[in-house]
Tab-separated table of N, CA, C and O in Angstrom:
chain	number	residue	atom	x	y	z
A	1	MET	N	88.342	72.783	147.519
A	1	MET	CA	87.473	73.171	146.431
A	1	MET	C	88.314	73.817	145.322
A	1	MET	O	89.169	74.646	145.577
A	2	ALA	N	88.039	73.422	144.100
A	2	ALA	CA	88.782	73.955	142.953
A	2	ALA	C	88.415	75.405	142.712
A	2	ALA	O	87.262	75.813	142.894
A	3	LYS	N	89.415	76.167	142.308
A	3	LYS	CA	89.194	77.581	142.014
A	3	LYS	C	88.382	77.716	140.738
A	3	LYS	O	88.670	77.086	139.725
A	4	SER	N	87.363	78.549	140.775
A	4	SER	CA	86.513	78.779	139.610
A	4	SER	C	87.183	79.808	138.701
A	4	SER	O	87.587	80.880	139.155
A	5	VAL	N	87.322	79.455	137.423
A	5	VAL	CA	87.946	80.351	136.456
A	5	VAL	C	86.952	80.627	135.336
A	5	VAL	O	86.338	79.709	134.797
A	6	SER	N	86.793	81.879	135.029
A	6	SER	CA	85.890	82.273	133.956
A	6	SER	C	86.339	81.644	132.641
A	6	SER	O	87.535	81.553	132.349
A	7	LEU	N	85.389	81.200	131.856
A	7	LEU	CA	85.700	80.611	130.556
A	7	LEU	C	86.411	81.628	129.664
A	7	LEU	O	87.329	81.277	128.924
A	8	THR	N	86.019	82.882	129.744
A	8	THR	CA	86.661	83.940	128.942
A	8	THR	C	88.122	84.109	129.347
A	8	THR	O	88.998	84.233	128.499
A	9	VAL	N	88.386	84.106	130.648
A	9	VAL	CA	89.763	84.236	131.129
A	9	VAL	C	90.588	83.047	130.651
A	9	VAL	O	91.707	83.211	130.167
A	10	HIS	N	90.036	81.855	130.767
A	10	HIS	CA	90.738	80.654	130.318
A	10	HIS	C	91.023	80.729	128.816
A	10	HIS	O	92.142	80.452	128.372
A	11	LYS	N	90.012	81.117	128.029
A	11	LYS	CA	90.180	81.223	126.577
A	11	LYS	C	91.269	82.232	126.232
A	11	LYS	O	92.098	81.985	125.354
A	12	ASN	N	91.290	83.380	126.933
A	12	ASN	CA	92.304	84.402	126.676
A	12	ASN	C	93.706	83.894	127.003
A	12	ASN	O	94.662	84.178	126.286
A	13	LYS	N	93.831	83.120	128.101
A	13	LYS	CA	95.142	82.570	128.462
A	13	LYS	C	95.610	81.554	127.426
A	13	LYS	O	96.775	81.538	127.049
A	14	VAL	N	94.708	80.700	126.982
A	14	VAL	CA	95.056	79.700	125.963
A	14	VAL	C	95.463	80.391	124.664
A	14	VAL	O	96.454	80.023	124.035
A	15	GLU	N	94.715	81.420	124.265
A	15	GLU	CA	95.026	82.156	123.036
A	15	GLU	C	96.364	82.872	123.159
A	15	GLU	O	97.160	82.887	122.218
A	16	ALA	N	96.636	83.481	124.306
A	16	ALA	CA	97.920	84.161	124.517
A	16	ALA	C	99.070	83.159	124.445
A	16	ALA	O	100.119	83.438	123.858
A	17	ARG	N	98.879	81.975	125.015
A	17	ARG	CA	99.903	80.924	124.963
A	17	ARG	C	100.148	80.491	123.527
A	17	ARG	O	101.284	80.297	123.109
A	18	ARG	N	99.065	80.329	122.743
A	18	ARG	CA	99.190	79.935	121.337
A	18	ARG	C	99.963	80.991	120.553
A	18	ARG	O	100.841	80.680	119.756
A	19	LYS	N	99.663	82.268	120.796
A	19	LYS	CA	100.363	83.356	120.096
A	19	LYS	C	101.849	83.382	120.446
A	19	LYS	O	102.695	83.579	119.569
A	20	ARG	N	102.166	83.191	121.726
A	20	ARG	CA	103.581	83.170	122.127
A	20	ARG	C	104.322	82.030	121.459
A	20	ARG	O	105.452	82.186	120.988
A	21	GLU	N	103.692	80.864	121.409
A	21	GLU	CA	104.319	79.696	120.784
A	21	GLU	C	104.523	79.923	119.279
A	21	GLU	O	105.569	79.590	118.730
A	22	LEU	N	103.521	80.499	118.616
A	22	LEU	CA	103.633	80.795	117.185
A	22	LEU	C	104.762	81.789	116.931
A	22	LEU	O	105.583	81.592	116.023
A	23	ALA	N	104.839	82.840	117.739
A	23	ALA	CA	105.899	83.840	117.583
A	23	ALA	C	107.275	83.218	117.821
A	23	ALA	O	108.232	83.495	117.087
A	24	LYS	N	107.370	82.362	118.821
A	24	LYS	CA	108.639	81.688	119.128
A	24	LYS	C	109.080	80.806	117.962
A	24	LYS	O	110.255	80.831	117.559
A	25	ASN	N	108.151	80.037	117.399
A	25	ASN	CA	108.481	79.156	116.279
A	25	ASN	C	108.859	79.951	115.034
A	25	ASN	O	109.820	79.603	114.338
A	26	ALA	N	108.108	81.012	114.730
A	26	ALA	CA	108.411	81.840	113.552
A	26	ALA	C	109.792	82.483	113.704
A	26	ALA	O	110.598	82.486	112.761
A	27	LYS	N	110.068	83.011	114.871
A	27	LYS	CA	111.370	83.644	115.124
A	27	LYS	C	112.506	82.640	114.940
A	27	LYS	O	113.523	82.945	114.303
A	28	ALA	N	112.338	81.436	115.469
A	28	ALA	CA	113.381	80.415	115.356
A	28	ALA	C	113.634	80.039	113.897
A	28	ALA	O	114.788	79.883	113.482
A	29	GLN	N	112.561	79.901	113.119
A	29	GLN	CA	112.727	79.533	111.710
A	29	GLN	C	113.422	80.642	110.921
A	29	GLN	O	114.295	80.375	110.094
A	30	VAL	N	113.052	81.892	111.188
A	30	VAL	CA	113.690	83.016	110.492
A	30	VAL	C	115.155	83.115	110.893
A	30	VAL	O	116.033	83.310	110.042
A	31	GLU	N	115.440	82.962	112.171
A	31	GLU	CA	116.834	83.015	112.629
A	31	GLU	C	117.676	81.923	111.979
A	31	GLU	O	118.822	82.168	111.603
A	32	ASP	N	117.123	80.722	111.829
A	32	ASP	CA	117.850	79.637	111.164
A	32	ASP	C	118.206	80.012	109.734
A	32	ASP	O	119.341	79.801	109.294
A	33	ILE	N	117.258	80.566	109.001
A	33	ILE	CA	117.512	80.961	107.607
A	33	ILE	C	118.614	82.020	107.554
A	33	ILE	O	119.535	81.931	106.735
A	34	ILE	N	118.528	83.006	108.420
A	34	ILE	CA	119.499	84.110	108.398
A	34	ILE	C	120.891	83.638	108.808
A	34	ILE	O	121.891	84.047	108.217
A	35	ARG	N	120.983	82.747	109.789
A	35	ARG	CA	122.293	82.233	110.222
A	35	ARG	C	122.947	81.366	109.157
A	35	ARG	O	124.164	81.365	109.004
A	36	GLU	N	122.143	80.597	108.430
A	36	GLU	CA	122.679	79.635	107.468
A	36	GLU	C	122.937	80.229	106.085
A	36	GLU	O	123.584	79.591	105.256
A	37	ASN	N	122.447	81.428	105.811
A	37	ASN	CA	122.544	82.010	104.473
A	37	ASN	C	122.911	83.483	104.556
A	37	ASN	O	122.741	84.130	105.586
A	38	ASP	N	123.393	84.010	103.443
A	38	ASP	CA	123.734	85.425	103.353
A	38	ASP	C	122.474	86.196	102.928
A	38	ASP	O	122.357	86.662	101.798
A	39	VAL	N	121.520	86.329	103.843
A	39	VAL	CA	120.221	86.939	103.540
A	39	VAL	C	120.369	88.445	103.420
A	39	VAL	O	120.968	89.100	104.268
A	40	ARG	N	119.814	88.998	102.353
A	40	ARG	CA	119.807	90.443	102.138
A	40	ARG	C	118.395	90.997	102.019
A	40	ARG	O	118.149	92.127	102.375
A	41	ALA	N	117.465	90.195	101.496
A	41	ALA	CA	116.072	90.621	101.338
A	41	ALA	C	115.185	89.600	102.047
A	41	ALA	O	115.545	88.434	102.176
A	42	TYR	N	114.038	90.060	102.509
A	42	TYR	CA	113.132	89.143	103.189
A	42	TYR	C	111.684	89.596	103.038
A	42	TYR	O	111.410	90.750	102.730
A	43	ALA	N	110.783	88.651	103.271
A	43	ALA	CA	109.349	88.951	103.319
A	43	ALA	C	108.721	88.013	104.339
A	43	ALA	O	108.999	86.809	104.343
A	44	PHE	N	107.915	88.564	105.196
A	44	PHE	CA	107.160	87.779	106.165
A	44	PHE	C	105.701	88.149	105.983
A	44	PHE	O	105.339	89.315	106.081
A	45	VAL	N	104.887	87.165	105.677
A	45	VAL	CA	103.455	87.402	105.460
A	45	VAL	C	102.690	86.557	106.464
A	45	VAL	O	102.991	85.376	106.653
A	46	ALA	N	101.706	87.160	107.092
A	46	ALA	CA	100.893	86.452	108.076
A	46	ALA	C	99.422	86.631	107.731
A	46	ALA	O	99.010	87.704	107.287
A	47	ILE	N	98.662	85.562	107.924
A	47	ILE	CA	97.220	85.600	107.697
A	47	ILE	C	96.546	85.419	109.048
A	47	ILE	O	96.802	84.432	109.751
A	48	ALA	N	95.678	86.350	109.411
A	48	ALA	CA	94.968	86.299	110.692
A	48	ALA	C	93.759	85.376	110.599
A	48	ALA	O	93.341	84.971	109.506
A	49	ALA	N	93.204	85.070	111.743
A	49	ALA	CA	92.040	84.181	111.812
A	49	ALA	C	90.859	84.717	111.005
A	49	ALA	O	90.080	83.943	110.461
A	50	ASP	N	90.744	86.029	110.897
A	50	ASP	CA	89.626	86.622	110.151
A	50	ASP	C	89.922	86.764	108.659
A	50	ASP	O	89.131	87.319	107.916
A	51	GLY	N	91.087	86.273	108.221
A	51	GLY	CA	91.438	86.321	106.805
A	51	GLY	C	92.241	87.541	106.390
A	51	GLY	O	92.713	87.614	105.263
A	52	SER	N	92.402	88.507	107.280
A	52	SER	CA	93.201	89.682	106.928
A	52	SER	C	94.678	89.291	106.865
A	52	SER	O	95.123	88.370	107.544
A	53	ALA	N	95.408	89.998	106.025
A	53	ALA	CA	96.819	89.671	105.803
A	53	ALA	C	97.707	90.828	106.234
A	53	ALA	O	97.325	92.000	106.118
A	54	TYR	N	98.889	90.474	106.712
A	54	TYR	CA	99.862	91.455	107.168
A	54	TYR	C	101.222	91.074	106.604
A	54	TYR	O	101.515	89.892	106.442
A	55	ALA	N	102.034	92.076	106.316
A	55	ALA	CA	103.346	91.790	105.733
A	55	ALA	C	104.406	92.736	106.278
A	55	ALA	O	104.132	93.905	106.545
A	56	ARG	N	105.590	92.203	106.425
A	56	ARG	CA	106.797	92.973	106.723
A	56	ARG	C	107.834	92.504	105.721
A	56	ARG	O	108.006	91.305	105.522
A	57	TRP	N	108.521	93.434	105.083
A	57	TRP	CA	109.455	93.039	104.047
A	57	TRP	C	110.527	94.103	103.851
A	57	TRP	O	110.374	95.253	104.272
A	58	ASP	N	111.595	93.696	103.195
A	58	ASP	CA	112.679	94.603	102.838
A	58	ASP	C	113.376	94.004	101.622
A	58	ASP	O	113.765	92.834	101.649
A	59	THR	N	113.519	94.782	100.573
A	59	THR	CA	114.181	94.283	99.363
A	59	THR	C	115.691	94.214	99.538
A	59	THR	O	116.367	93.568	98.737
A	60	GLY	N	116.201	94.863	100.566
A	60	GLY	CA	117.635	94.828	100.812
A	60	GLY	C	118.446	95.456	99.698
A	60	GLY	O	119.654	95.258	99.620
A	61	ALA	N	117.796	96.163	98.808
A	61	ALA	CA	118.431	96.796	97.642
A	61	ALA	C	119.079	95.776	96.711
A	61	ALA	O	119.945	96.116	95.921
A	62	VAL	N	118.660	94.495	96.817
A	62	VAL	CA	119.207	93.472	95.930
A	62	VAL	C	118.201	93.048	94.864
A	62	VAL	O	118.562	92.311	93.942
A	63	LEU	N	116.962	93.489	94.998
A	63	LEU	CA	115.914	93.208	94.014
A	63	LEU	C	115.169	94.503	93.725
A	63	LEU	O	114.921	95.280	94.647
A	64	PRO	N	114.792	94.710	92.466
A	64	PRO	CA	113.978	95.888	92.193
A	64	PRO	C	112.582	95.704	92.794
A	64	PRO	O	112.046	94.595	92.831
A	65	LEU	N	112.010	96.778	93.275
A	65	LEU	CA	110.706	96.713	93.923
A	65	LEU	C	109.634	96.131	93.013
A	65	LEU	O	108.793	95.353	93.459
A	66	TRP	N	109.699	96.440	91.706
A	66	TRP	CA	108.670	95.964	90.782
A	66	TRP	C	108.671	94.439	90.638
A	66	TRP	O	107.655	93.850	90.280
A	67	SER	N	109.777	93.775	90.936
A	67	SER	CA	109.822	92.311	90.797
A	67	SER	C	109.778	91.570	92.127
A	67	SER	O	109.702	90.342	92.153
A	68	PHE	N	109.810	92.295	93.225
A	68	PHE	CA	109.925	91.672	94.538
A	68	PHE	C	108.747	90.740	94.844
A	68	PHE	O	108.946	89.579	95.214
A	69	ALA	N	107.523	91.200	94.693
A	69	ALA	CA	106.349	90.383	95.031
A	69	ALA	C	106.278	89.118	94.180
A	69	ALA	O	105.993	88.031	94.700
A	70	ASP	N	106.553	89.238	92.886
A	70	ASP	CA	106.526	88.053	92.018
A	70	ASP	C	107.634	87.070	92.382
A	70	ASP	O	107.431	85.845	92.339
A	71	THR	N	108.793	87.581	92.750
A	71	THR	CA	109.897	86.716	93.157
A	71	THR	C	109.544	85.957	94.429
A	71	THR	O	109.749	84.738	94.520
A	72	ILE	N	108.985	86.657	95.401
A	72	ILE	CA	108.581	86.026	96.660
A	72	ILE	C	107.506	84.974	96.395
A	72	ILE	O	107.561	83.858	96.919
A	73	ALA	N	106.521	85.304	95.566
A	73	ALA	CA	105.446	84.353	95.239
A	73	ALA	C	106.012	83.102	94.570
A	73	ALA	O	105.611	81.983	94.886
A	74	HIS	N	106.951	83.282	93.643
A	74	HIS	CA	107.569	82.151	92.951
A	74	HIS	C	108.332	81.251	93.928
A	74	HIS	O	108.194	80.023	93.896
A	75	VAL	N	109.121	81.867	94.797
A	75	VAL	CA	109.897	81.094	95.770
A	75	VAL	C	108.966	80.314	96.694
A	75	VAL	O	109.176	79.124	96.950
A	76	LEU	N	107.907	80.953	97.164
A	76	LEU	CA	106.960	80.280	98.055
A	76	LEU	C	106.238	79.142	97.354
A	76	LEU	O	106.110	78.034	97.880
A	77	ARG	N	105.797	79.387	96.124
A	77	ARG	CA	105.102	78.364	95.345
A	77	ARG	C	105.998	77.135	95.135
A	77	ARG	O	105.585	75.999	95.320
A	78	GLU	N	107.259	77.357	94.767
A	78	GLU	CA	108.198	76.260	94.543
A	78	GLU	C	108.516	75.522	95.839
A	78	GLU	O	108.636	74.303	95.851
A	79	ASP	N	108.654	76.259	96.935
A	79	ASP	CA	108.942	75.625	98.218
A	79	ASP	C	107.773	74.739	98.659
A	79	ASP	O	107.985	73.623	99.123
A	80	ILE	N	106.562	75.217	98.483
A	80	ILE	CA	105.373	74.421	98.833
A	80	ILE	C	105.293	73.191	97.938
A	80	ILE	O	105.055	72.078	98.412
A	81	ARG	N	105.512	73.374	96.646
A	81	ARG	CA	105.436	72.255	95.697
A	81	ARG	C	106.439	71.161	96.031
A	81	ARG	O	106.135	69.978	95.994
A	82	SER	N	107.634	71.539	96.397
A	82	SER	CA	108.691	70.553	96.641
A	82	SER	C	108.689	70.013	98.076
A	82	SER	O	109.456	69.111	98.385
A	83	SER	N	107.824	70.515	98.931
A	83	SER	CA	107.854	70.124	100.342
A	83	SER	C	107.222	68.769	100.619
A	83	SER	O	107.520	68.152	101.636
A	84	ASP	N	106.326	68.305	99.762
A	84	ASP	CA	105.598	67.048	99.985
A	84	ASP	C	104.809	67.050	101.293
A	84	ASP	O	104.608	66.012	101.910
A	85	ILE	N	104.381	68.225	101.725
A	85	ILE	CA	103.556	68.333	102.930
A	85	ILE	C	102.094	68.296	102.512
A	85	ILE	O	101.682	68.976	101.577
A	86	ALA	N	101.309	67.493	103.225
A	86	ALA	CA	99.885	67.373	102.909
A	86	ALA	C	99.163	68.671	103.264
A	86	ALA	O	99.480	69.339	104.249
A	87	ASP	N	98.180	69.020	102.459
A	87	ASP	CA	97.370	70.208	102.714
A	87	ASP	C	96.500	69.956	103.938
A	87	ASP	O	95.757	68.980	103.994
A	88	ASP	N	96.604	70.823	104.939
A	88	ASP	CA	95.819	70.640	106.162
A	88	ASP	C	94.714	71.685	106.314
A	88	ASP	O	94.172	71.875	107.389
A	89	TRP	N	94.371	72.338	105.219
A	89	TRP	CA	93.321	73.358	105.259
A	89	TRP	C	91.988	72.730	105.596
A	89	TRP	O	91.608	71.694	105.062
A	90	ARG	N	91.289	73.360	106.501
A	90	ARG	CA	89.960	72.923	106.889
A	90	ARG	C	89.010	74.109	106.730
A	90	ARG	O	89.183	75.126	107.391
A	91	PRO	N	88.022	73.993	105.849
A	91	PRO	CA	87.083	75.106	105.673
A	91	PRO	C	86.300	75.369	106.943
A	91	PRO	O	86.023	74.448	107.715
A	92	ASN	N	85.979	76.625	107.166
A	92	ASN	CA	85.178	77.010	108.325
A	92	ASN	C	83.728	76.636	108.041
A	92	ASN	O	83.092	77.206	107.144
A	93	LEU	N	83.194	75.705	108.775
A	93	LEU	CA	81.835	75.235	108.564
A	93	LEU	C	80.897	75.813	109.606
A	93	LEU	O	80.348	75.112	110.441
A	94	THR	N	80.729	77.109	109.563
A	94	THR	CA	79.837	77.766	110.508
A	94	THR	C	78.411	77.346	110.209
A	94	THR	O	77.928	77.483	109.095
A	95	LEU	N	77.774	76.827	111.230
A	95	LEU	CA	76.385	76.380	111.080
A	95	LEU	C	75.455	77.537	111.414
A	95	LEU	O	75.547	78.142	112.469
A	96	LYS	N	74.577	77.842	110.502
A	96	LYS	CA	73.598	78.904	110.728
A	96	LYS	C	72.227	78.266	110.864
A	96	LYS	O	71.906	77.312	110.163
A	97	GLY	N	71.430	78.800	111.710
A	97	GLY	CA	70.105	78.254	111.786
A	97	GLY	C	69.489	78.377	113.058
A	97	GLY	O	68.983	78.767	113.866
């Protein structure tokens, strides 16, 4: 007889696995950038499932604080524009009723 597993327990395990995989991939990408370049300043921004945003950053004393956010936004905008990656955004279609 198959072992019965609570749906909540299963969902939590799947979510924990997804988080570990995301952290592993993010870490690998950041490490690649740092190994290949003379990185002095950085910004990491994350958006949670509920839409809240989190950031970790350091200007590395190579950029003035007043220009840091605009510089990061410009670099990200240009990288997205030149990437030729299709937009995969899917709106949340919560059905009420």
